Coordinates of C-alpha atoms in Angstrom, one line a residue:
M1 CA -2.4 64.9 18.4
T2 CA -5.0 63.9 21.4
R3 CA -4.2 62.0 24.2
L4 CA -5.6 59.4 26.0
T5 CA -4.8 59.3 29.9
N6 CA -7.3 56.9 31.1
P7 CA -6.5 53.3 31.1
L8 CA -9.3 52.0 30.5
A9 CA -10.1 54.3 27.4
C10 CA -6.3 53.0 26.0
L11 CA -7.5 49.7 26.5
A12 CA -10.8 50.2 24.9
L13 CA -8.7 52.2 22.1
L14 CA -5.5 49.6 22.2
A15 CA -8.4 46.7 21.6
L16 CA -10.7 48.2 18.7
Q17 CA -6.7 48.8 17.3
V18 CA -6.2 44.9 16.8
Q19 CA -9.4 44.7 14.5
A20 CA -8.2 47.5 12.5
Q21 CA -6.5 48.3 9.2
D22 CA -2.6 49.0 11.4
F23 CA -1.0 49.4 8.3
T24 CA -1.7 50.2 4.3
R25 CA 0.1 48.4 1.9
I26 CA 2.0 50.7 -1.0
T27 CA 2.0 49.2 -4.5
E28 CA 3.6 51.9 -6.8
G29 CA 6.9 52.9 -7.4
P30 CA 9.5 50.8 -7.7
L31 CA 10.6 49.1 -4.6
V32 CA 7.2 47.3 -4.6
N33 CA 7.7 46.9 -8.7
D34 CA 11.2 44.9 -9.0
D35 CA 11.3 41.9 -10.7
R36 CA 14.6 40.3 -8.4
Y37 CA 14.6 37.0 -6.2
S38 CA 15.1 39.1 -3.3
E39 CA 16.3 36.8 0.4
G40 CA 17.2 40.4 2.2
S41 CA 17.1 43.7 3.2
S42 CA 18.9 46.6 4.0
W43 CA 18.3 50.1 5.9
G44 CA 21.3 53.3 5.7
D45 CA 21.8 56.5 5.1
I46 CA 23.4 56.3 2.4
N47 CA 23.7 60.1 1.7
N48 CA 23.3 61.8 5.5
D49 CA 19.9 63.3 4.6
C50 CA 18.6 61.8 7.1
L51 CA 16.6 59.7 5.5
L52 CA 16.4 55.8 5.2
D53 CA 17.6 54.1 1.9
V54 CA 17.5 50.3 1.7
F55 CA 19.1 47.9 -0.5
V56 CA 17.1 45.0 -2.0
P57 CA 19.5 41.7 -3.5
D58 CA 18.8 39.5 -6.2
A59 CA 20.4 35.7 -4.5
Y60 CA 19.1 33.9 -7.1
A61 CA 19.5 35.2 -10.8
E62 CA 22.5 36.4 -12.2
R63 CA 21.5 40.1 -11.9
S64 CA 22.2 43.6 -10.2
N65 CA 21.4 44.2 -6.7
L66 CA 19.3 46.8 -5.9
L67 CA 19.3 50.3 -4.0
F68 CA 17.1 53.0 -3.1
L69 CA 17.3 56.2 -2.9
N70 CA 14.5 58.2 -0.7
N71 CA 13.5 61.2 -1.8
G72 CA 11.4 62.1 1.2
D73 CA 8.2 62.0 0.3
G74 CA 7.1 58.8 1.1
S75 CA 8.1 57.9 -2.4
F76 CA 12.1 56.3 -3.6
T77 CA 13.7 56.5 -6.6
Q78 CA 16.0 53.4 -8.1
V79 CA 19.6 53.8 -8.1
T80 CA 20.5 53.1 -11.8
E81 CA 24.4 54.1 -11.9
G82 CA 27.1 52.6 -10.4
P83 CA 29.2 49.6 -9.1
V84 CA 26.4 48.7 -5.7
V85 CA 23.3 48.8 -9.2
T86 CA 25.6 47.1 -11.9
D87 CA 27.7 44.1 -10.6
I88 CA 26.6 41.3 -11.7
S89 CA 26.6 38.4 -8.6
R90 CA 24.1 35.9 -6.6
S91 CA 23.9 38.1 -3.1
S92 CA 21.2 37.2 -0.8
G93 CA 22.1 40.5 1.3
C94 CA 24.7 43.0 3.0
S95 CA 26.0 45.2 5.8
F96 CA 26.0 48.7 6.1
G97 CA 28.9 50.8 8.2
D98 CA 31.6 53.3 8.6
F99 CA 34.5 50.5 7.6
D100 CA 36.8 53.7 6.9
N101 CA 35.3 56.0 9.8
D102 CA 35.1 59.0 7.8
G103 CA 30.7 59.5 8.6
D104 CA 29.6 57.6 6.0
L105 CA 27.8 54.7 5.0
D106 CA 30.3 51.5 3.0
L107 CA 28.8 48.8 1.7
F108 CA 29.2 45.0 2.2
V109 CA 27.5 42.5 -0.1
Q110 CA 28.7 38.9 1.0
N111 CA 27.6 36.2 -2.3
W112 CA 27.1 32.9 -2.3
E113 CA 27.1 29.7 -5.0
G114 CA 31.2 30.0 -5.2
M115 CA 31.2 33.9 -6.2
N116 CA 33.3 36.8 -4.1
S117 CA 31.7 39.0 -1.7
H118 CA 31.6 42.8 -3.1
L119 CA 33.4 45.3 -0.6
Y120 CA 32.1 49.2 -1.6
L121 CA 33.0 51.9 -0.1
N122 CA 30.9 55.2 -0.1
N123 CA 32.2 58.2 -1.9
G124 CA 31.2 60.9 0.4
D125 CA 28.0 61.7 -1.3
G126 CA 26.0 58.5 -1.5
S127 CA 27.8 56.9 -4.7
F128 CA 30.0 54.5 -4.2
T129 CA 33.7 53.1 -4.7
K130 CA 34.6 48.8 -5.5
V131 CA 37.1 47.4 -3.2
T132 CA 39.5 45.2 -5.9
S133 CA 41.9 44.1 -3.0
G134 CA 42.0 41.6 -0.4
Q135 CA 40.6 38.2 1.8
I136 CA 37.4 40.0 2.1
V137 CA 37.2 39.9 -1.8
S138 CA 39.4 37.5 -2.7
D139 CA 38.1 34.4 -0.6
G140 CA 34.3 33.2 -2.6
G141 CA 31.8 30.4 -0.6
W142 CA 28.7 29.9 0.2
S143 CA 27.8 33.0 1.9
F144 CA 25.0 33.5 2.8
N145 CA 24.7 35.9 5.8
S146 CA 27.2 39.0 6.7
S147 CA 26.7 40.8 10.2
V148 CA 28.7 44.4 10.9
V149 CA 29.9 44.1 14.7
D150 CA 32.6 46.1 17.1
Y151 CA 33.2 42.8 19.0
D152 CA 36.9 43.9 20.4
N153 CA 35.2 47.4 21.3
D154 CA 38.2 48.7 19.4
R155 CA 36.2 50.9 17.4
N156 CA 36.4 49.5 14.0
L157 CA 33.6 47.6 12.7
D158 CA 34.6 43.9 11.9
I159 CA 32.1 42.1 9.4
Y160 CA 31.3 37.9 10.4
V161 CA 30.2 35.9 7.2
D162 CA 28.0 33.0 7.3
N163 CA 29.0 30.5 5.0
G164 CA 27.6 26.7 3.4
A165 CA 23.8 27.7 3.7
F166 CA 23.0 24.4 0.2
T167 CA 26.1 23.0 0.2
S168 CA 26.5 19.4 0.7
F169 CA 29.9 19.7 3.1
G170 CA 30.1 22.4 5.0
E171 CA 32.6 25.9 5.4
N172 CA 34.0 27.7 7.8
N173 CA 32.2 31.3 8.4
S174 CA 35.1 34.6 8.6
L175 CA 35.5 36.6 11.0
Y176 CA 37.2 39.6 10.3
H177 CA 38.5 42.1 11.8
G178 CA 38.3 46.4 11.0
N179 CA 41.4 48.1 10.4
G180 CA 39.5 51.9 10.6
D181 CA 40.4 52.2 7.0
G182 CA 38.4 50.1 5.1
T183 CA 40.2 47.5 4.6
F184 CA 40.7 44.2 7.5
T185 CA 42.8 41.5 8.4
K186 CA 41.2 37.7 8.1
V187 CA 40.9 36.5 11.7
T188 CA 41.4 32.8 11.9
E189 CA 41.8 31.2 15.3
G190 CA 38.6 30.6 17.9
D191 CA 35.5 28.5 17.2
P192 CA 33.4 31.6 15.4
V193 CA 36.0 31.2 12.4
N194 CA 36.9 27.0 12.7
D195 CA 33.0 25.7 13.2
R196 CA 32.5 23.9 9.6
E197 CA 28.7 24.2 9.8
H198 CA 25.7 24.9 7.1
C199 CA 25.1 28.7 8.6
L200 CA 21.8 30.9 8.0
S201 CA 22.2 33.8 9.1
S202 CA 24.4 35.2 12.5
S203 CA 23.0 38.4 14.7
W204 CA 25.5 39.9 18.3
C205 CA 24.2 40.9 21.1
D206 CA 25.0 41.8 24.7
F207 CA 23.9 39.0 26.6
D208 CA 25.3 38.6 29.3
Y209 CA 25.5 41.9 30.2
D210 CA 29.3 42.5 30.9
G211 CA 29.8 45.6 27.8
D212 CA 31.3 43.2 24.9
Q213 CA 29.0 41.3 21.8
D214 CA 28.0 37.6 21.9
L215 CA 27.6 35.9 19.1
F216 CA 24.2 33.1 18.8
T217 CA 23.7 31.5 14.8
A218 CA 21.5 29.9 13.2
N219 CA 22.4 26.2 12.2
S220 CA 20.6 23.6 8.9
D221 CA 19.9 22.3 5.6
P222 CA 17.0 23.4 5.5
F223 CA 15.4 22.1 1.8
N224 CA 17.3 18.4 2.5
G225 CA 15.6 18.3 5.7
V226 CA 18.1 18.0 8.6
A227 CA 18.3 19.4 12.5
I228 CA 21.6 21.1 13.3
A229 CA 23.0 22.7 16.9
N230 CA 22.3 26.9 16.3
F231 CA 26.0 28.3 18.2
L232 CA 26.4 30.6 21.0
Y233 CA 29.2 32.4 21.3
L234 CA 30.2 34.6 24.5
N235 CA 33.1 37.0 24.0
N236 CA 35.3 37.2 27.1
G237 CA 36.6 40.5 26.7
D238 CA 40.1 40.6 25.0
G239 CA 39.1 39.6 21.5
T240 CA 38.4 35.5 21.7
F241 CA 34.8 34.2 22.1
T242 CA 34.1 30.8 24.8
K243 CA 31.1 28.2 22.3
L244 CA 28.8 27.7 25.3
T245 CA 27.9 23.1 24.2
E246 CA 24.7 23.2 27.5
G247 CA 21.6 24.8 28.0
I248 CA 19.2 25.2 26.0
V249 CA 20.1 27.3 23.4
V250 CA 22.0 25.7 21.5
T251 CA 20.8 21.4 22.6
D252 CA 16.7 22.0 21.1
V253 CA 18.3 20.8 18.0
R254 CA 15.6 22.3 15.0
I255 CA 15.8 23.5 11.5
S256 CA 16.4 26.9 12.2
T257 CA 16.8 30.0 10.1
G258 CA 17.6 32.3 11.6
G259 CA 17.8 35.1 15.7
S260 CA 16.3 38.5 16.7
W261 CA 17.4 39.8 20.0
G262 CA 15.0 42.2 21.9
D263 CA 13.8 42.5 25.5
Y264 CA 10.1 41.1 24.6
D265 CA 8.8 41.9 28.4
N266 CA 11.2 45.0 29.5
D267 CA 13.2 43.6 32.5
G268 CA 16.8 45.2 31.3
D269 CA 18.2 41.9 29.5
F270 CA 18.5 40.5 26.0
D271 CA 15.1 38.3 24.5
L272 CA 16.5 34.9 21.2
F273 CA 13.6 34.8 19.2
V274 CA 14.7 31.5 16.7
A275 CA 12.8 31.0 13.4
N276 CA 12.6 27.2 12.1
W277 CA 11.6 26.0 9.0
Y278 CA 10.0 23.0 7.9
G279 CA 7.6 23.3 9.2
E280 CA 8.5 23.4 12.7
D281 CA 7.0 25.3 15.7
N282 CA 9.6 28.8 16.4
Q283 CA 11.0 29.4 19.6
L284 CA 11.5 31.8 21.9
Y285 CA 13.9 31.8 24.5
R286 CA 13.6 34.1 28.0
N287 CA 17.0 35.9 28.8
E288 CA 17.7 35.1 33.3
G289 CA 19.3 37.2 33.3
D290 CA 22.0 35.1 34.2
G291 CA 24.0 34.6 31.4
S292 CA 21.5 31.2 31.1
F293 CA 17.9 30.9 29.2
S294 CA 14.3 30.1 29.6
R295 CA 12.2 28.4 27.2
V296 CA 8.8 29.8 26.4
T297 CA 6.2 27.0 25.9
S298 CA 2.9 28.3 25.6
G299 CA 1.3 30.7 23.4
S300 CA 0.9 31.2 19.8
V301 CA 4.3 33.1 19.1
V302 CA 5.9 29.2 20.0
S303 CA 2.8 27.3 18.5
D304 CA 1.3 28.5 15.2
G305 CA 4.4 26.3 13.3
G306 CA 5.0 27.1 9.5
N307 CA 8.2 27.6 7.9
S308 CA 9.7 30.7 9.5
V309 CA 12.9 32.6 8.1
S310 CA 12.7 35.3 10.2
G311 CA 11.8 37.6 12.5
A312 CA 11.8 41.2 13.4
W313 CA 11.3 42.7 16.9
G314 CA 9.2 46.4 16.4
D315 CA 6.8 48.3 18.8
Y316 CA 4.5 49.6 15.7
D317 CA 1.6 50.7 17.8
N318 CA 3.9 52.5 20.0
D319 CA 2.7 51.4 24.0
G320 CA 5.8 50.5 24.7
H321 CA 5.9 47.4 24.3
L322 CA 8.0 45.0 21.9
D323 CA 5.5 44.0 19.6
L324 CA 7.3 40.8 16.2
Y325 CA 6.8 40.2 12.9
V326 CA 7.4 36.3 11.5
T327 CA 8.3 36.2 7.2
N328 CA 7.1 32.8 5.7
D329 CA 8.1 31.5 3.1
W330 CA 6.1 29.0 0.6
N331 CA 3.4 31.2 0.1
E332 CA 2.5 30.6 3.5
D333 CA 0.9 34.4 5.6
N334 CA 3.3 35.7 7.6
F335 CA 3.3 36.2 10.9
L336 CA 2.6 39.4 13.5
Y337 CA 2.5 38.6 17.3
L338 CA 1.3 42.2 19.5
N339 CA 2.7 42.3 23.1
D340 CA -0.2 42.4 25.2
G341 CA 2.9 43.7 27.6
D342 CA 2.9 40.8 30.0
G343 CA 4.6 38.4 28.8
S344 CA 2.3 36.7 26.1
F345 CA 1.8 38.5 23.0
T346 CA -2.7 38.5 21.0
R347 CA -1.5 37.0 16.8
I348 CA -2.9 39.6 14.4
T349 CA -5.4 37.9 11.8
T350 CA -6.8 40.4 9.7
G351 CA -4.9 42.8 7.5
D352 CA -3.1 43.0 4.7
I353 CA 0.2 42.6 6.6
V354 CA -0.7 39.2 7.2
S355 CA -3.0 38.1 3.9
N356 CA -1.3 38.5 1.4
G357 CA 1.6 34.9 1.0
G358 CA 4.1 35.2 -0.7
R359 CA 8.1 33.7 -0.5
S360 CA 9.5 36.1 2.5
N361 CA 12.6 35.8 4.0
G362 CA 14.4 39.1 5.8
A363 CA 11.8 41.4 6.5
T364 CA 13.2 44.6 8.6
W365 CA 10.8 47.7 10.5
A366 CA 12.1 51.1 9.1
D367 CA 9.9 54.5 9.8
Y368 CA 10.8 55.7 5.6
N369 CA 8.2 58.0 6.3
N370 CA 10.2 59.6 9.3
D371 CA 6.6 59.7 11.1
G372 CA 6.9 58.1 14.4
F373 CA 5.7 55.4 13.3
L374 CA 7.1 52.0 12.4
D375 CA 6.6 51.0 8.8
M376 CA 7.8 47.1 7.6
F377 CA 9.2 45.9 3.9
V378 CA 9.2 42.3 3.2
P379 CA 11.7 41.4 0.7
N380 CA 9.9 38.4 -1.5
G381 CA 11.6 35.6 -3.8
Q382 CA 10.2 33.6 -5.5
A383 CA 10.8 32.4 -9.6
P384 CA 8.9 34.0 -12.0
P385 CA 9.6 37.2 -9.4
Q386 CA 6.8 38.0 -6.4
S387 CA 7.0 41.5 -5.7
N388 CA 7.8 42.8 -2.6
F389 CA 5.6 44.1 0.0
L390 CA 6.6 47.7 1.7
Y391 CA 3.5 48.5 4.2
M392 CA 3.0 52.0 5.9
N393 CA 2.0 51.5 9.7
N394 CA -0.8 54.2 9.1
G395 CA -0.2 54.5 13.5
L396 CA -3.9 54.3 15.1
S397 CA -2.7 54.5 18.1
G398 CA -1.8 57.9 18.0
N399 CA 0.4 56.8 20.9
S400 CA 3.6 58.9 21.8
W401 CA 7.6 58.1 20.2
V402 CA 11.0 58.9 20.2
N403 CA 13.3 58.6 17.4
I404 CA 17.3 58.4 18.5
R405 CA 20.0 58.8 16.2
L406 CA 24.0 57.2 17.5
V407 CA 27.1 59.3 16.1
G408 CA 30.1 57.3 18.7
T409 CA 33.4 59.3 19.0
A410 CA 35.4 56.5 21.5
S411 CA 33.1 54.4 20.3
N412 CA 32.0 53.4 16.7
A413 CA 31.1 56.1 15.0
S414 CA 27.5 53.7 14.2
G415 CA 26.6 53.5 18.2
I416 CA 26.7 49.5 16.9
G417 CA 26.2 48.1 20.9
A418 CA 25.3 51.0 22.8
R419 CA 23.0 49.9 24.7
L420 CA 19.8 52.3 25.4
T421 CA 17.5 52.4 28.8
A422 CA 14.4 55.1 28.2
A423 CA 12.3 54.7 31.1
A424 CA 8.8 56.6 31.1
I425 CA 5.3 56.9 32.9
L426 CA 2.9 54.6 30.2
V427 CA -0.2 54.6 32.3
D428 CA 0.8 55.5 35.8
T429 CA 3.6 53.3 35.8
L430 CA 7.0 53.9 35.6
V431 CA 8.3 52.1 32.5
S432 CA 11.7 51.4 31.1
Q433 CA 12.5 50.1 27.9
H434 CA 16.2 48.8 26.9
R435 CA 17.1 49.1 23.0
E436 CA 20.9 47.5 21.7
V437 CA 22.1 49.0 19.0
S438 CA 22.6 46.2 15.9
G439 CA 24.4 46.2 13.0
H440 CA 21.8 42.9 11.7
Q441 CA 19.6 40.6 13.8
G442 CA 17.5 37.8 12.1
F443 CA 18.0 36.2 8.9
N444 CA 20.0 38.9 5.6
A445 CA 17.6 41.6 7.2
Q446 CA 19.5 44.5 8.9
E447 CA 17.3 47.7 9.6
S448 CA 18.7 51.1 10.3
F449 CA 21.4 52.7 13.2
N450 CA 18.2 54.5 14.9
V451 CA 16.6 53.7 17.8
E452 CA 12.8 53.4 18.7
F453 CA 10.7 54.1 21.6
G454 CA 7.4 53.6 22.1
L455 CA 5.6 56.0 24.8
G456 CA 2.0 55.1 24.8
A457 CA 0.5 58.8 26.7
A458 CA 3.1 59.9 27.5
E459 CA 3.6 63.5 27.6
T460 CA 7.6 63.6 28.2
L461 CA 10.4 60.9 28.3
D462 CA 11.7 61.5 31.2
S463 CA 15.4 59.6 31.1
L464 CA 17.4 58.5 29.5
V465 CA 20.6 56.3 29.3
I466 CA 23.5 55.6 26.7
E467 CA 25.7 53.3 27.3
W468 CA 28.3 53.1 24.9
P469 CA 31.0 50.3 24.0
S470 CA 33.8 53.3 24.9
G471 CA 32.4 52.6 28.8
I472 CA 30.9 56.3 28.8
V473 CA 27.8 56.6 30.4
D474 CA 25.3 59.4 29.3
F475 CA 22.1 60.6 31.4
Y476 CA 19.9 62.3 30.6
T477 CA 15.6 63.4 31.8
G478 CA 13.1 65.8 30.9
L479 CA 13.0 65.3 26.9
D480 CA 10.0 65.8 24.6
V481 CA 8.2 63.1 23.0
E482 CA 7.8 63.0 19.9
E483 CA 11.1 64.6 18.5
F484 CA 14.3 62.8 16.0
Y485 CA 16.7 63.3 18.1
L486 CA 20.4 63.2 17.8
A487 CA 22.9 62.0 21.5
V488 CA 26.8 62.0 20.2
E489 CA 28.5 60.2 23.0
N490 CA 29.6 62.7 25.0
E491 CA 28.8 65.5 23.9
G492 CA 25.8 66.3 24.5
I493 CA 21.9 65.0 22.6
S494 CA 20.0 67.6 20.6
V495 CA 16.6 67.7 18.7
V496 CA 17.2 67.3 14.6
T497 CA 13.6 67.5 13.7
S498 CA 13.5 70.3 10.9
V499 CA 15.8 68.7 8.7
Y500 CA 13.4 64.9 8.8
G501 CA 10.2 64.8 6.1
D502 CA 9.6 68.7 4.9
Q503 CA 11.9 70.5 6.8
G504 CA 9.5 70.7 9.1
D505 CA 7.2 73.7 9.3
P506 CA 8.0 77.1 7.6
P507 CA 9.0 80.1 9.8
S508 CA 6.2 82.6 10.9
A509 CA 6.4 86.1 8.8
G510 CA 8.8 88.1 9.3
S511 CA 11.0 85.8 11.6
C512 CA 14.7 84.8 10.2
A513 CA 15.6 81.0 10.6
V514 CA 18.7 78.7 9.7
R515 CA 18.3 75.0 8.6
A516 CA 20.9 73.0 7.3
F517 CA 21.2 69.8 4.5
P518 CA 22.3 66.9 5.0
N519 CA 22.8 67.9 9.2
P520 CA 24.8 65.5 10.3
F521 CA 26.9 66.1 7.8
S522 CA 30.6 64.5 6.5
C523 CA 31.6 66.9 3.1
S524 CA 29.9 70.1 2.6
V525 CA 26.7 70.5 4.4
T526 CA 23.5 73.7 2.8
L527 CA 22.3 76.2 4.8
W528 CA 19.4 78.3 3.9
A529 CA 19.0 81.3 6.0
E530 CA 16.0 82.8 6.0
P531 CA 16.0 87.4 7.2
G532 CA 12.1 87.6 7.8
S533 CA 12.8 90.8 6.2
P534 CA 15.4 92.3 4.1
A535 CA 18.0 93.4 6.9
T536 CA 21.9 93.4 7.2
A537 CA 22.9 90.7 7.7
S538 CA 25.8 88.2 9.1
L539 CA 25.4 84.8 8.6
G540 CA 29.0 82.5 10.8
V541 CA 29.7 79.2 10.9
Y542 CA 31.1 78.5 15.5
D543 CA 32.5 76.0 16.8
L544 CA 31.2 75.4 20.4
S545 CA 34.6 78.0 21.8
G546 CA 32.9 80.4 20.4
R547 CA 35.9 80.6 17.9
L548 CA 34.6 81.9 14.5
V549 CA 35.2 79.3 12.2
E550 CA 34.1 81.0 8.9
V551 CA 31.9 83.7 8.1
L552 CA 29.4 82.7 5.3
F553 CA 27.3 85.6 4.2
D554 CA 28.4 89.0 5.4
G555 CA 26.1 92.6 3.8
E556 CA 22.3 93.5 2.4
A557 CA 19.7 90.8 3.0
M558 CA 16.4 90.8 1.0
A559 CA 13.3 88.7 2.8
G560 CA 13.4 85.5 1.8
A561 CA 15.3 82.2 1.7
L562 CA 19.1 82.4 1.6
S563 CA 21.8 79.6 0.1
C564 CA 25.0 79.4 1.3
Q565 CA 27.6 76.6 1.4
L566 CA 29.4 75.2 4.1
D567 CA 32.8 73.1 2.9
G568 CA 33.5 71.0 6.1
S569 CA 35.9 68.5 5.0
R570 CA 38.8 70.7 6.2
L571 CA 37.0 71.4 9.6
P572 CA 37.7 68.0 12.2
A573 CA 34.2 65.3 13.1
G574 CA 32.2 67.8 16.1
V575 CA 29.1 69.8 16.8
Y576 CA 29.5 73.3 15.1
L577 CA 27.0 76.6 15.4
A578 CA 25.7 78.8 12.1
R579 CA 24.2 81.9 13.5
L580 CA 22.2 84.0 11.8
Q581 CA 22.2 88.1 12.0
A582 CA 19.9 90.4 11.3
G583 CA 18.8 93.2 11.8
D584 CA 17.7 92.9 15.6
Q585 CA 16.1 89.3 15.2
S586 CA 18.4 86.0 14.8
A587 CA 19.2 82.4 14.6
T588 CA 20.6 79.9 15.1
A589 CA 21.0 76.1 14.1
R590 CA 22.8 73.4 15.7
L591 CA 25.0 71.0 12.6
L592 CA 27.2 68.1 13.3
K593 CA 30.9 67.2 11.1
L594 CA 30.9 63.2 11.3

């Protein structure tokens, strides 16, 4: 890959790209040719193959929801069996999360019009079992959004459900405290569950940087044109919240539909974008770093108007600055704002991604093809149905990147609430970027738990700091760019590029190699040992102390791939090493048991 190190050349290339086709619309495949009325989208690796799968709900007709498995070649296969895709309901979205702490993603699906919500536990292979008991699946209600969080930092994921949308009476929202085994206890005290209102969405962020997740809810009665104040709750750190009643975030009253947190100005604190409907301008609040916000009053981000539904932050050109995508309803074109790097934005006005209209809702950024560049998925709702949009990022900038998946040990397994700071030299200046692993942003939009950093022309990530919800801080320096990393809390960081996409380049003739898939794994993992040439070979699995855990092969091996299966169900979670010895050659692969 060619890198531009001259600042003027970089700026010239950027100017050209503003007018270029950064995205290609994908028109083939079941993901973009469904017949549902879709309000949201959620991405998660449900089978631990290091490929992002996607859930798409059906909100208005009593039909089943949709789940698509990523094939790893840019295409998707629609799942047709199992309760997730055969239950008939009216669903607006879902929340993925490892609710039973067994190393795989479970699924909560909220339903409205008085229907009970659904909870599905992952069986470890990407299939699910439906939970049929407990308040979380028997409360009914008009639930139109949910968000997953560990609000009390007890390592167990909790679920917040937004209620009262499109009703004449309003409802209290629901907070279900996770018990860590796939069951939940309903919280009945505190403002977040007793502020009876019309809530369309919720999003969590540690905006005051005190180590716990605070809560924003977007409230309104949009179809009746009624504006309602939004709510902001400060987490007290002891499982309770204080409702803020002063400040522009809660006193600007508009017809709001969703809130999205992101550090767009790279100053170390998280700012808030609020999407507004009914022709109102959207809002951008800059975090002042002391718990207060200032309103941004100039620029197209806050003056374009429209019937906006959701906002999604993502650095689509990998230049080190968060860009913003905003969806609009009523067949209006969506908005894409390119971050200029100085706190301002340039609206992109050409290309399919901003010219296809649609009744667009909870859009999400996701690097679905594992090329290091964020792609955009836009769910659409209409009767008759509109197809959803998938825009593949063409990577025209050529900028470098890193993609990081977190695994919590003392914190929740998905690392929700972890704060990451990446520092690299961008155009001769050391720039620090900040991300927070989130369970939900915007309106019915859940991006994956992967963390993506764009790094411009940088050839090295100078430093990476991970502040985990548990209080543990991991610090790494001198990381290579254009790599997928796996960061395990308090245990280290490793490259996992070889288990993404096409499994990496094949080994050269005569060399030996070991590959693992899926990796990380929860139950079993397949190891491909390639001796390179006929030899007496042995393949063993070791723990980090060097103790031999299991011998998978010991004997004469021909050149080529030797497939072995490791049953990891009896192994404790942690890092292991698979070592192949073939004649005088050897190869090692790092394994992670979740």
